[in-house]
mmCIF file of C-alpha atoms in Angstrom:
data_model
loop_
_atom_site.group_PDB
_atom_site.id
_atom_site.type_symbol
_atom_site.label_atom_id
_atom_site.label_comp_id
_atom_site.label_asym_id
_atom_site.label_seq_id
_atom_site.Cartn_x
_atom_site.Cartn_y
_atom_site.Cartn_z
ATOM 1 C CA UNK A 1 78.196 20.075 -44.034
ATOM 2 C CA UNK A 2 76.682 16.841 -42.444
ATOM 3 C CA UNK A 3 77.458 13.261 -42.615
ATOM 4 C CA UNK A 4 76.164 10.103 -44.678
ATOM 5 C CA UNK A 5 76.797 6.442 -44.060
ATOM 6 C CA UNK A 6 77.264 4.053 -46.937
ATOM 7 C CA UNK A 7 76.150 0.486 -46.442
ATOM 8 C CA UNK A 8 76.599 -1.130 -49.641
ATOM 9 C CA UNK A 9 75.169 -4.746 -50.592
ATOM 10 C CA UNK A 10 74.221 -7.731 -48.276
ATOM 11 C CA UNK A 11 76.231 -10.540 -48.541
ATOM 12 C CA UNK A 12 75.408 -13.380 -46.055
ATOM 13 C CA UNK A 13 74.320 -12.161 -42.721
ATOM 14 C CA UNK A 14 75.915 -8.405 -43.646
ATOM 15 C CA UNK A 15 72.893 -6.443 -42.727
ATOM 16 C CA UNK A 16 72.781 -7.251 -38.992
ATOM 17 C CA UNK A 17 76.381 -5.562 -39.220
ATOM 18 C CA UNK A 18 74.811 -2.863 -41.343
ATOM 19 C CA UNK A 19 72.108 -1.933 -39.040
ATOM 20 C CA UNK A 20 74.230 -1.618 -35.924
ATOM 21 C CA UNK A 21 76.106 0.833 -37.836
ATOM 22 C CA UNK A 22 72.771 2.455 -39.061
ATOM 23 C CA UNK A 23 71.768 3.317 -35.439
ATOM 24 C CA UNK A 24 75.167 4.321 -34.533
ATOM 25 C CA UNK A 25 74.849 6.688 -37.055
ATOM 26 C CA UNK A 26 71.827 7.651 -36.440
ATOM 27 C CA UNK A 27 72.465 8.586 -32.457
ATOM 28 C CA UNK A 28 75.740 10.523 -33.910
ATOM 29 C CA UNK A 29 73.610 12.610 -35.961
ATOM 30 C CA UNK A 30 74.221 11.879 -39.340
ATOM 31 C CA UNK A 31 71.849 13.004 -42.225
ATOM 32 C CA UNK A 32 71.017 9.602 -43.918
ATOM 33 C CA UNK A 33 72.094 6.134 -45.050
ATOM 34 C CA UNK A 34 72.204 5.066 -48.872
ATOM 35 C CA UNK A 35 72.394 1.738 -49.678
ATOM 36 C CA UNK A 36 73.310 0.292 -53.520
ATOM 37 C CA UNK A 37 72.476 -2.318 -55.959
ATOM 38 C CA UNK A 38 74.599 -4.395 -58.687
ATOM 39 C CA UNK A 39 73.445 -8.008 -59.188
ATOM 40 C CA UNK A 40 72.949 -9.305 -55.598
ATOM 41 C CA UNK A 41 70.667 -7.323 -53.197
ATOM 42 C CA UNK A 42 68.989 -4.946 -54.229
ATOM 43 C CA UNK A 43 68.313 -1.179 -52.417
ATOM 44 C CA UNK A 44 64.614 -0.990 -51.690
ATOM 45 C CA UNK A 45 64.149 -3.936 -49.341
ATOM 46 C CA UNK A 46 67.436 -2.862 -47.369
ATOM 47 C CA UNK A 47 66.230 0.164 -47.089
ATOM 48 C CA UNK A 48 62.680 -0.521 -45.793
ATOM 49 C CA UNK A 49 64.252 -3.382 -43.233
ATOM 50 C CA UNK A 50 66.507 -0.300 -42.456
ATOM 51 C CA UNK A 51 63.144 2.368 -41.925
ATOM 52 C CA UNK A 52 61.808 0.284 -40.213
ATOM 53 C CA UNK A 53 64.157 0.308 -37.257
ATOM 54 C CA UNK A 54 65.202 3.921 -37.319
ATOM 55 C CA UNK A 55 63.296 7.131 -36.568
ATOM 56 C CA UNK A 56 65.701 10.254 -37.518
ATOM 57 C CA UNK A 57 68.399 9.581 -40.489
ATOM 58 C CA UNK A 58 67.247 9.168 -43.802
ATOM 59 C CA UNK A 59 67.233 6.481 -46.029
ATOM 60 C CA UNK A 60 68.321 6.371 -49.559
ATOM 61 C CA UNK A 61 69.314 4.844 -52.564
ATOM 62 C CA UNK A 62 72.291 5.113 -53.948
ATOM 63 C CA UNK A 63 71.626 3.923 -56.310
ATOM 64 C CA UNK A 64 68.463 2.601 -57.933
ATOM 65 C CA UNK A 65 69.767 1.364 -61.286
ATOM 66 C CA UNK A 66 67.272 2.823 -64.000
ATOM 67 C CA UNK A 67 67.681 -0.305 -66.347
ATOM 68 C CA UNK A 68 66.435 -2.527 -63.532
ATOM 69 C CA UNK A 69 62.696 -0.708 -63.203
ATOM 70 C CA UNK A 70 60.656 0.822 -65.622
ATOM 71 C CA UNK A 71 60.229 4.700 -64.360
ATOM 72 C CA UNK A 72 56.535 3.729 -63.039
ATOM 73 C CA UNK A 73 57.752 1.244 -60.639
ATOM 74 C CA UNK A 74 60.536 3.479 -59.484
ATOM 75 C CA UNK A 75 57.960 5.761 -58.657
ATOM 76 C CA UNK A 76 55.575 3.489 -57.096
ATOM 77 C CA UNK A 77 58.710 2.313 -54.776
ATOM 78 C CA UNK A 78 59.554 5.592 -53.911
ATOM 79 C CA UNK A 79 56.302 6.419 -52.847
ATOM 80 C CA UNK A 80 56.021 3.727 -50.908
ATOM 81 C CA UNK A 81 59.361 3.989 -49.166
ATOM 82 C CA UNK A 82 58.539 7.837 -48.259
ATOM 83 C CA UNK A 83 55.806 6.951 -46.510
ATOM 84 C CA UNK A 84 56.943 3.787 -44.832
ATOM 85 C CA UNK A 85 59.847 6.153 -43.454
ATOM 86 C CA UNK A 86 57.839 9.001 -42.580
ATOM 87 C CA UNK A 87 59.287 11.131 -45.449
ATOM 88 C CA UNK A 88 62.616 9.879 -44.715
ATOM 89 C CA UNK A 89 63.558 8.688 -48.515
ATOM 90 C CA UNK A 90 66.178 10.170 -51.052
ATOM 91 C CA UNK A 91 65.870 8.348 -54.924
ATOM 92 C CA UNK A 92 69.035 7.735 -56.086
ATOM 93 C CA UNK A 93 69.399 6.797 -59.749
ATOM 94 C CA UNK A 94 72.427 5.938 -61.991
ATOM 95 C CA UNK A 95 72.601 4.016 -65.354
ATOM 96 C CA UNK A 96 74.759 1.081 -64.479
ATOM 97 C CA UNK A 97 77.274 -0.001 -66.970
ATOM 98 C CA UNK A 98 77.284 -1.538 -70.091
ATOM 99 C CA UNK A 99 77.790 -5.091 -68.361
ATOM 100 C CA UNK A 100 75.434 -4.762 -65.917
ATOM 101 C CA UNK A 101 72.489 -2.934 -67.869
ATOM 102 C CA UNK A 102 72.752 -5.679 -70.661
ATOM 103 C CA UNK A 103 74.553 -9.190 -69.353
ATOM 104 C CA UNK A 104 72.359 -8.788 -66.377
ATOM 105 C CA UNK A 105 68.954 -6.850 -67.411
ATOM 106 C CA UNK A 106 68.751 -7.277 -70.789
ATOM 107 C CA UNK A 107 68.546 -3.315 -71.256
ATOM 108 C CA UNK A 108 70.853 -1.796 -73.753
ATOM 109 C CA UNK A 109 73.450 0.261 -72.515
ATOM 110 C CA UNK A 110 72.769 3.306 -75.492
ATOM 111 C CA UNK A 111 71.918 7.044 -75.237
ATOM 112 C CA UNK A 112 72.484 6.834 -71.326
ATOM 113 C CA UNK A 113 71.755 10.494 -70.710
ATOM 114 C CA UNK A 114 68.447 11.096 -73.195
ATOM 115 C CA UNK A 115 67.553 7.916 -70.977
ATOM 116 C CA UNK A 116 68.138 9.118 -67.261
ATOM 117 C CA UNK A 117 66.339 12.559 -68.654
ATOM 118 C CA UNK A 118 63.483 10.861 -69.850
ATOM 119 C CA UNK A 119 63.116 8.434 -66.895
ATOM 120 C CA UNK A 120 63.800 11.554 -64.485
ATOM 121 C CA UNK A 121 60.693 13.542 -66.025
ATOM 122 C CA UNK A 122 58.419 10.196 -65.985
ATOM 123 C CA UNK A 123 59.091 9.520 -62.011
ATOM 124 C CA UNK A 124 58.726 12.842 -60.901
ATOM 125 C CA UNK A 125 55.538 13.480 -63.074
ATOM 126 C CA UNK A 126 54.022 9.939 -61.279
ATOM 127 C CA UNK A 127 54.867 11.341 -58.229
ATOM 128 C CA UNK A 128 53.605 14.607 -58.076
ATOM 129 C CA UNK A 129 50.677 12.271 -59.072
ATOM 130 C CA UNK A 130 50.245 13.790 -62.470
ATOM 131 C CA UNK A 131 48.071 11.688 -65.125
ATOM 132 C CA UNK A 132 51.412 10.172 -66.931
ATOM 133 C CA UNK A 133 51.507 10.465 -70.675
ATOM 134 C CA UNK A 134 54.834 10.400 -72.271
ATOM 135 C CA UNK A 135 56.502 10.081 -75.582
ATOM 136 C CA UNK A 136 59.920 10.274 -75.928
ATOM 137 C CA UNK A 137 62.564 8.160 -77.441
ATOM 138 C CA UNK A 138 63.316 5.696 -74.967
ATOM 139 C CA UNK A 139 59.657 5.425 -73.205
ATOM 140 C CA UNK A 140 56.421 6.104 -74.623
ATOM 141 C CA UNK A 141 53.557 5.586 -72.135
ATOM 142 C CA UNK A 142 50.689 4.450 -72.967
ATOM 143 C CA UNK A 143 52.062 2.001 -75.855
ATOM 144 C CA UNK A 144 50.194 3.551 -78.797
ATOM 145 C CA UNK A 145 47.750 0.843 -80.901
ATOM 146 C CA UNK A 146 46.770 -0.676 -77.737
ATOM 147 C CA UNK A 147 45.136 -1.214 -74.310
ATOM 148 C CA UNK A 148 46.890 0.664 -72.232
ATOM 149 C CA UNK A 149 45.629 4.235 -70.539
ATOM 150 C CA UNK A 150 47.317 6.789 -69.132
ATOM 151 C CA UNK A 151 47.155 6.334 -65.226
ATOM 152 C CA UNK A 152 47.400 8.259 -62.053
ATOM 153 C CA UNK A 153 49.368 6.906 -58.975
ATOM 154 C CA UNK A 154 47.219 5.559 -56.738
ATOM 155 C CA UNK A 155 49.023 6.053 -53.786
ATOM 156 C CA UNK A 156 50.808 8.858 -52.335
ATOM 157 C CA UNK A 157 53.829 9.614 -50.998
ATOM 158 C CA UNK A 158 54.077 11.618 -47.936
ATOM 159 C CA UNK A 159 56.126 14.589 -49.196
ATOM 160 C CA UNK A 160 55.299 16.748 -52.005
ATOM 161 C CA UNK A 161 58.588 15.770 -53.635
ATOM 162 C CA UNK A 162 61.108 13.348 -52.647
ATOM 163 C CA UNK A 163 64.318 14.398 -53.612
ATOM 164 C CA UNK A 164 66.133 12.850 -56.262
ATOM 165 C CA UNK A 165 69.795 12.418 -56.657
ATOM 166 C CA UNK A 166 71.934 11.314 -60.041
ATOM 167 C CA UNK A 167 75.320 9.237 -59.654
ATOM 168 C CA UNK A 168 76.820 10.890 -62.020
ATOM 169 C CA UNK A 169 80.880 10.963 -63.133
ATOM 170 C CA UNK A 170 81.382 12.049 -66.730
ATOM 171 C CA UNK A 171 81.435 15.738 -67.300
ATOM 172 C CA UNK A 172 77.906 16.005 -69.725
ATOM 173 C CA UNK A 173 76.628 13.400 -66.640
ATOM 174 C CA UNK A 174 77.527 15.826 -64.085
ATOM 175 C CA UNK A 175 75.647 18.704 -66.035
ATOM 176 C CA UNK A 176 72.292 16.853 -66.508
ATOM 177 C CA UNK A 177 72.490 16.216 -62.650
ATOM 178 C CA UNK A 178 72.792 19.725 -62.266
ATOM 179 C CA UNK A 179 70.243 20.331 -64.719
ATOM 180 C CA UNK A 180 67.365 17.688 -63.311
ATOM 181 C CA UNK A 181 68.080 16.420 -60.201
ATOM 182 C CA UNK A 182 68.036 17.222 -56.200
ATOM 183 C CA UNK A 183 71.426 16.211 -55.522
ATOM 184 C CA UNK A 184 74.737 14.657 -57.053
ATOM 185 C CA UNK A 185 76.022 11.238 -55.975
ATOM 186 C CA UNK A 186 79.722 11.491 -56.359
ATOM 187 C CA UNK A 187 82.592 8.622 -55.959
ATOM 188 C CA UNK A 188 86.308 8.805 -55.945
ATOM 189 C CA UNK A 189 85.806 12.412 -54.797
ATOM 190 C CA UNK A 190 89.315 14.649 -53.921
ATOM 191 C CA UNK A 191 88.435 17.967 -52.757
ATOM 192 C CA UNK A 192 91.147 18.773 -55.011
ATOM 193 C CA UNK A 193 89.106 18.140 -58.313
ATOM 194 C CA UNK A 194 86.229 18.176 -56.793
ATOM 195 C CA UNK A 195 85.678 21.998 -58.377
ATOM 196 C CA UNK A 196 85.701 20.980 -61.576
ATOM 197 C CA UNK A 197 83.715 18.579 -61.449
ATOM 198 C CA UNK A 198 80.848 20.596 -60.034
ATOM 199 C CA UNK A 199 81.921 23.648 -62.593
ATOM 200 C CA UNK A 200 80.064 21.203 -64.832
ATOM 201 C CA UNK A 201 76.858 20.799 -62.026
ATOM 202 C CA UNK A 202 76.871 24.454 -62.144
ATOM 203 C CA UNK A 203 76.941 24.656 -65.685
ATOM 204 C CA UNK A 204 73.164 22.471 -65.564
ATOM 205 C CA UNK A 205 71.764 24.168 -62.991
ATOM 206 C CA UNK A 206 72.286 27.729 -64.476
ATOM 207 C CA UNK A 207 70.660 26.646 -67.745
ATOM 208 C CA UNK A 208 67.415 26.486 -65.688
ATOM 209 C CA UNK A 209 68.532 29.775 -63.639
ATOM 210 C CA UNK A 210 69.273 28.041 -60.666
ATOM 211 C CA UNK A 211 72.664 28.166 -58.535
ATOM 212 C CA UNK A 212 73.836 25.640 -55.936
ATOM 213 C CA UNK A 213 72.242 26.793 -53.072
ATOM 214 C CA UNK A 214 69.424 23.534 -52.148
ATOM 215 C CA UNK A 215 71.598 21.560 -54.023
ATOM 216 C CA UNK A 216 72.914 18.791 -51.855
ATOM 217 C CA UNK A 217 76.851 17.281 -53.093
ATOM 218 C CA UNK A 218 77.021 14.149 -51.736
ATOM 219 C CA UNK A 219 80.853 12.848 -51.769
ATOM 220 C CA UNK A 220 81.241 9.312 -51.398
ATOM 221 C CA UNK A 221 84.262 8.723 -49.163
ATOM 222 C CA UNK A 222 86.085 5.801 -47.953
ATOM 223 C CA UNK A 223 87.307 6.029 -43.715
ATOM 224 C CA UNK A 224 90.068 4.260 -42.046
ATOM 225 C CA UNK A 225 91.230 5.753 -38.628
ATOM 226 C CA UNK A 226 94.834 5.425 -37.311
ATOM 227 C CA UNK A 227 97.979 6.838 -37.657
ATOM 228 C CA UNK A 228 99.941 4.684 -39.689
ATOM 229 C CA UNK A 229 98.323 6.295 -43.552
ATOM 230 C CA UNK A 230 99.771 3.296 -45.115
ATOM 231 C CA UNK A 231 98.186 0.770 -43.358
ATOM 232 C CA UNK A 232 95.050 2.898 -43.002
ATOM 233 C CA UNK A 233 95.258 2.909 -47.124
ATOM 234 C CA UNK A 234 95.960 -0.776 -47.643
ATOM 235 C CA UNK A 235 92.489 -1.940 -47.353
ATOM 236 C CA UNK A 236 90.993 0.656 -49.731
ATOM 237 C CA UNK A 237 93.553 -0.151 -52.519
ATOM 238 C CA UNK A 238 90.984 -3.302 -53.341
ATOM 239 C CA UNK A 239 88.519 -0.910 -53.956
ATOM 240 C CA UNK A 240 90.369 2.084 -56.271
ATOM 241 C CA UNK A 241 91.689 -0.663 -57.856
ATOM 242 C CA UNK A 242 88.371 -2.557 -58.865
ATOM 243 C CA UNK A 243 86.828 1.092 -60.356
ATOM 244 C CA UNK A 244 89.397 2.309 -61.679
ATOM 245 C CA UNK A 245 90.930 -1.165 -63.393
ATOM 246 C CA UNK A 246 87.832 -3.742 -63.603
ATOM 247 C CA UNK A 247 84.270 -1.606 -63.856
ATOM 248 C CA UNK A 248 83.446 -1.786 -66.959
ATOM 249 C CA UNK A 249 85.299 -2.778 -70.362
ATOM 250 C CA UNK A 250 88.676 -1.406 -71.503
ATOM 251 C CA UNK A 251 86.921 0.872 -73.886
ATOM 252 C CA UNK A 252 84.294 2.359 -71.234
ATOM 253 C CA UNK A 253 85.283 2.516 -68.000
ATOM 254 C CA UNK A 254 83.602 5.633 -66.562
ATOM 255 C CA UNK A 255 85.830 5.333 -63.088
ATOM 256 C CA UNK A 256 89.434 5.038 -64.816
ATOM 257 C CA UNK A 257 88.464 7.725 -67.912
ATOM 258 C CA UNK A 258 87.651 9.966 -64.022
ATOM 259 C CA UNK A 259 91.434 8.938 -62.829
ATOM 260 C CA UNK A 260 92.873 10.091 -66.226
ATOM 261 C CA UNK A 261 90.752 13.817 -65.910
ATOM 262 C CA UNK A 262 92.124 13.718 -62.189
ATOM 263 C CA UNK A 263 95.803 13.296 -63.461
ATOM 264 C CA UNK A 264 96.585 9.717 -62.979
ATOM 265 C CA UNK A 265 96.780 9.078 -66.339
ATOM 266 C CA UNK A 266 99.605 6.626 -66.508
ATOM 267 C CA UNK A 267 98.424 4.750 -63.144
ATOM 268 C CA UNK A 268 95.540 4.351 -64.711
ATOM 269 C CA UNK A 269 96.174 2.579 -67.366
ATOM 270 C CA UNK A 270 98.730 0.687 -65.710
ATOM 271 C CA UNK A 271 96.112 -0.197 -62.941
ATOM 272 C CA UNK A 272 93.225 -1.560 -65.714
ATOM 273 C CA UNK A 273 95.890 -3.579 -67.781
ATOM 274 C CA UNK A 274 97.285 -5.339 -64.532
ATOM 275 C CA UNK A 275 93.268 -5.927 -63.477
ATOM 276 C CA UNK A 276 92.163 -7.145 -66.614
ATOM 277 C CA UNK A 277 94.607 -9.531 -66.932
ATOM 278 C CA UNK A 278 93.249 -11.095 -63.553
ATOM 279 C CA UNK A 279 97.024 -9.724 -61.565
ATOM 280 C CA UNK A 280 94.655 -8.013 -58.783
ATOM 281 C CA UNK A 281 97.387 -8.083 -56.339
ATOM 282 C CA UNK A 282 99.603 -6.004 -58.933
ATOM 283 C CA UNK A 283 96.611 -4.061 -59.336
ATOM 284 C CA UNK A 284 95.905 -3.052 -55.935
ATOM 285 C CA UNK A 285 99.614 -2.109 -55.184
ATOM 286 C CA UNK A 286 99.993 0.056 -58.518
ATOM 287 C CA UNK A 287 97.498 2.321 -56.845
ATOM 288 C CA UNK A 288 99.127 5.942 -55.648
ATOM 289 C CA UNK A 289 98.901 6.354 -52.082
ATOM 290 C CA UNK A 290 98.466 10.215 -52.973
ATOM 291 C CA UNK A 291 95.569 9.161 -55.058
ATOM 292 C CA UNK A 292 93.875 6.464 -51.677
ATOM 293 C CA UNK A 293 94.845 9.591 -49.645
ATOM 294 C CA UNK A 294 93.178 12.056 -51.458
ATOM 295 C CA UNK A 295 89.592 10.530 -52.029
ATOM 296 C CA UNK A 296 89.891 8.867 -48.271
ATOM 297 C CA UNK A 297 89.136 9.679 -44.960
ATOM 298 C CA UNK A 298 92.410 8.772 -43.687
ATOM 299 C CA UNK A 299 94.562 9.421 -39.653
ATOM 300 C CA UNK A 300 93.715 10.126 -36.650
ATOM 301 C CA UNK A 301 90.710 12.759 -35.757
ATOM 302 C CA UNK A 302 92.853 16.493 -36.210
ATOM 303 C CA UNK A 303 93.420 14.690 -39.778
ATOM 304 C CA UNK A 304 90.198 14.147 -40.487
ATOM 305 C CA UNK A 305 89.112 17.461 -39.274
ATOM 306 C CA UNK A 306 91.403 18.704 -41.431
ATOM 307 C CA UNK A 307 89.923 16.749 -44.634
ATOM 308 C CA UNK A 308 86.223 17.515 -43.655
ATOM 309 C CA UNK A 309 87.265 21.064 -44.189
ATOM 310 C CA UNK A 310 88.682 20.810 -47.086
ATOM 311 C CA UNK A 311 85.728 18.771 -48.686
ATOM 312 C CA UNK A 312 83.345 21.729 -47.258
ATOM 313 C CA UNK A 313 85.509 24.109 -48.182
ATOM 314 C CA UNK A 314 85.781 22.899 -51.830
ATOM 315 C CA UNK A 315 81.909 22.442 -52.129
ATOM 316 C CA UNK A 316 80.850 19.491 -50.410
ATOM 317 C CA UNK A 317 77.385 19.321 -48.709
ATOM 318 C CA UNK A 318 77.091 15.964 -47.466
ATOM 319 C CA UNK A 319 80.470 13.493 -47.003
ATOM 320 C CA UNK A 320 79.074 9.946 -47.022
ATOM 321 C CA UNK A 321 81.677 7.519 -45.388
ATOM 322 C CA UNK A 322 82.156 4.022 -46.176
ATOM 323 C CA UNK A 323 84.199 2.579 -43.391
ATOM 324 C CA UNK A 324 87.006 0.096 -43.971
ATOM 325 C CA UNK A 325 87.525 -1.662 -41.255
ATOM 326 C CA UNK A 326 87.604 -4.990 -40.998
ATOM 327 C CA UNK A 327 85.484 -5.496 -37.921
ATOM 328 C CA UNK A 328 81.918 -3.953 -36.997
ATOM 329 C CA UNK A 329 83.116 -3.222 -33.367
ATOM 330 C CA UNK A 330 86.243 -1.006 -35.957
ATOM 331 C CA UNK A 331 83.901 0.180 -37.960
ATOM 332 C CA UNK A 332 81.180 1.933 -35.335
ATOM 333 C CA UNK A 333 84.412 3.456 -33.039
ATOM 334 C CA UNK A 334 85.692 4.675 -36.699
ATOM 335 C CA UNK A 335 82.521 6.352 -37.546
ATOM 336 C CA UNK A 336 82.448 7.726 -33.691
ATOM 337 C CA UNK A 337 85.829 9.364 -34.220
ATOM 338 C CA UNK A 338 84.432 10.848 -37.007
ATOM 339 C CA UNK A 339 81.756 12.541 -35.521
ATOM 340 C CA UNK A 340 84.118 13.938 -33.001
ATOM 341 C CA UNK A 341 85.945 14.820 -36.147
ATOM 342 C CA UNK A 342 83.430 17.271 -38.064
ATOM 343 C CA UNK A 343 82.777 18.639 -34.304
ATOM 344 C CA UNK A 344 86.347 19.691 -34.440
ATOM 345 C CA UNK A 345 86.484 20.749 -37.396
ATOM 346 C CA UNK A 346 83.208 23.542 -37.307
ATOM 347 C CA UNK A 347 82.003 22.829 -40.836
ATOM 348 C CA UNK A 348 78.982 20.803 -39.108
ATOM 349 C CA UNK A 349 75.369 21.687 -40.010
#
């Protein structure tokens, strides 16, 4: 198993933070950095400032958001970004939500998975540098009646195929990502369910004859060192609470719908109705600490050694952290301990 690093968004002067961290993690040996997108920075130009300054640990999205770019410009970004890196780039795409997709790119939020399959096949036929004609539901390239040709990517990337990864959290989701992709981005991720969820993984990848093996299971995992578990849970709660109460719309919220399958079915709810109604405090406190606890990196290393073997023992290929503390000089002696951690534990690759 090896590590990731999540850096999240820019906000202010953020990234200066983010790339001290980056080269931390980099000298530690961990496997890569992804970086996401909402409706403030977006991935690609953190990731190229971030390439440009490293050597070893790859960079990638997590996660392009496929209403933001049609699949040609995806492509054209990704190829760009592998060879800027030196073949260092992952694609990560997800579908948004409903809010984001249409209050904020005027896409609508319908028939998300014929959408990601379509878009999938597009990208990956543009960069294996295929002449791209396509007609599906969602995209048909060229627009018939018109113009347009079919066209070839002009540039290449430096890999034969840059791997590409689906955040994915509903059960049909987690099957296409089995089905089409390089890799699953997951979030809130317990070892405890996490074999269920990739029963479904398994369940795409067999229908093209395939098993797990080269199939990289990313778990996206929050860290907080010490040995108070409380405390070390208190500044996550923000976070579980914001998923699993305010992503999304009462009716489709992908994160809370994941709570309910993971057996918090009643916290749940009672975590979205306290968010919605703008009680965040109430929110954040309604959280379980078994549920912080069991999708965290929580305690002191032997703890986390513990935890890392339970995530590689229940499947996990890659755990990407997202540390919690509140200071950078925290966060880069967390991530240290963790390295120490994984050493301790022998589940390292």
């Amino acid at each position: 198993m090896r590590l990731g690093l999540n850096i999240g968004f820019v906000f202010g002067d953020e990234h200066l933070d983010h790339l001290k961290l980056v080269k931390e993690a980099e000298s530690l040996g961990f496997s890569v950095t992804w970086a996401a997108e909402a409706y403030g920075s977006d991935a690609a130009t953190l990731l190229t400032w971030i390439a440009a300054q490293t050597t070893t640990i790859d960079v990638g999205a997590a996660v392009f958001q496929i209403p933001a770019r049609t699949p040609a410009m995806t492509a054209m970004t990704a190829a760009t970004l592998d060879r800027l890196s030196g073949g260092r780039f992952r694609l990560g795409l997800g579908v948004s939500g409903p809010q984001v997709s249409e209050g904020w790119h005027g896409v609508r939020f319908d028939k998300p998975l014929a959408r990601t399959r379509e878009y999938v096949a597009i990208v990956n036929a543009a960069l294996r540098r295929e002449t791209v004609e396509f007609h599906g539901e969602h995209f048909e390239l060229p627009l018939p009646g018109g113009p347009g040709k079919a066209l070839k990517l002009s540039s290449r990337p430096l890999r034969d195929h840059v791997p590409v990864y689906l955040a994915a959290v509903g059960p049909k989701n987690l099957e296409l990502a089995g089905e089409i992709a390089d890799g699953w981005l997951g979030i809130l991720n317990d070892p405890a369910y996490l074999g269920e969820q990739l029963n479904h993984i398994k369940t795409g990848r067999e229908s093209r004859q395939l098993g797990l093996d080269g199939f990289d299971v990313v778990a996206s995992v929050p860290l907080m060192t010490g040995d108070d578990l409380e405390a070390a849970a208190d500044p996550i709660r923000g976070y579980a609470a914001l998923y699993i109460g305010g992503m999304g719309s009462r009716e489709k919220n992908f994160y809370n719908a994941l709570a309910v399958r993971m057996g918090y079915a009643d916290e749940a709810k009672e975590i979205q109705d306290l968010y919605l109604a703008k009680q965040h405090r109430d929110a954040m406190a309604a959280v379980p600490h078994g549920f912080i606890d069991g999708i965290s990196l929580l305690g002191g290393k032997e703890r986390l050694a513990e935890k890392l073997t339970a995530y590689a023992e229940a499947g996990t290929t890659t755990v990407a952290v997202t540390p919690f503390a509140s200071t950078v000089e925290q966060r880069l002696a967390d991530i240290r301990v963790l390295a120490e951690a994984l050493e301790l534990s022998g589940v390292g690759s």
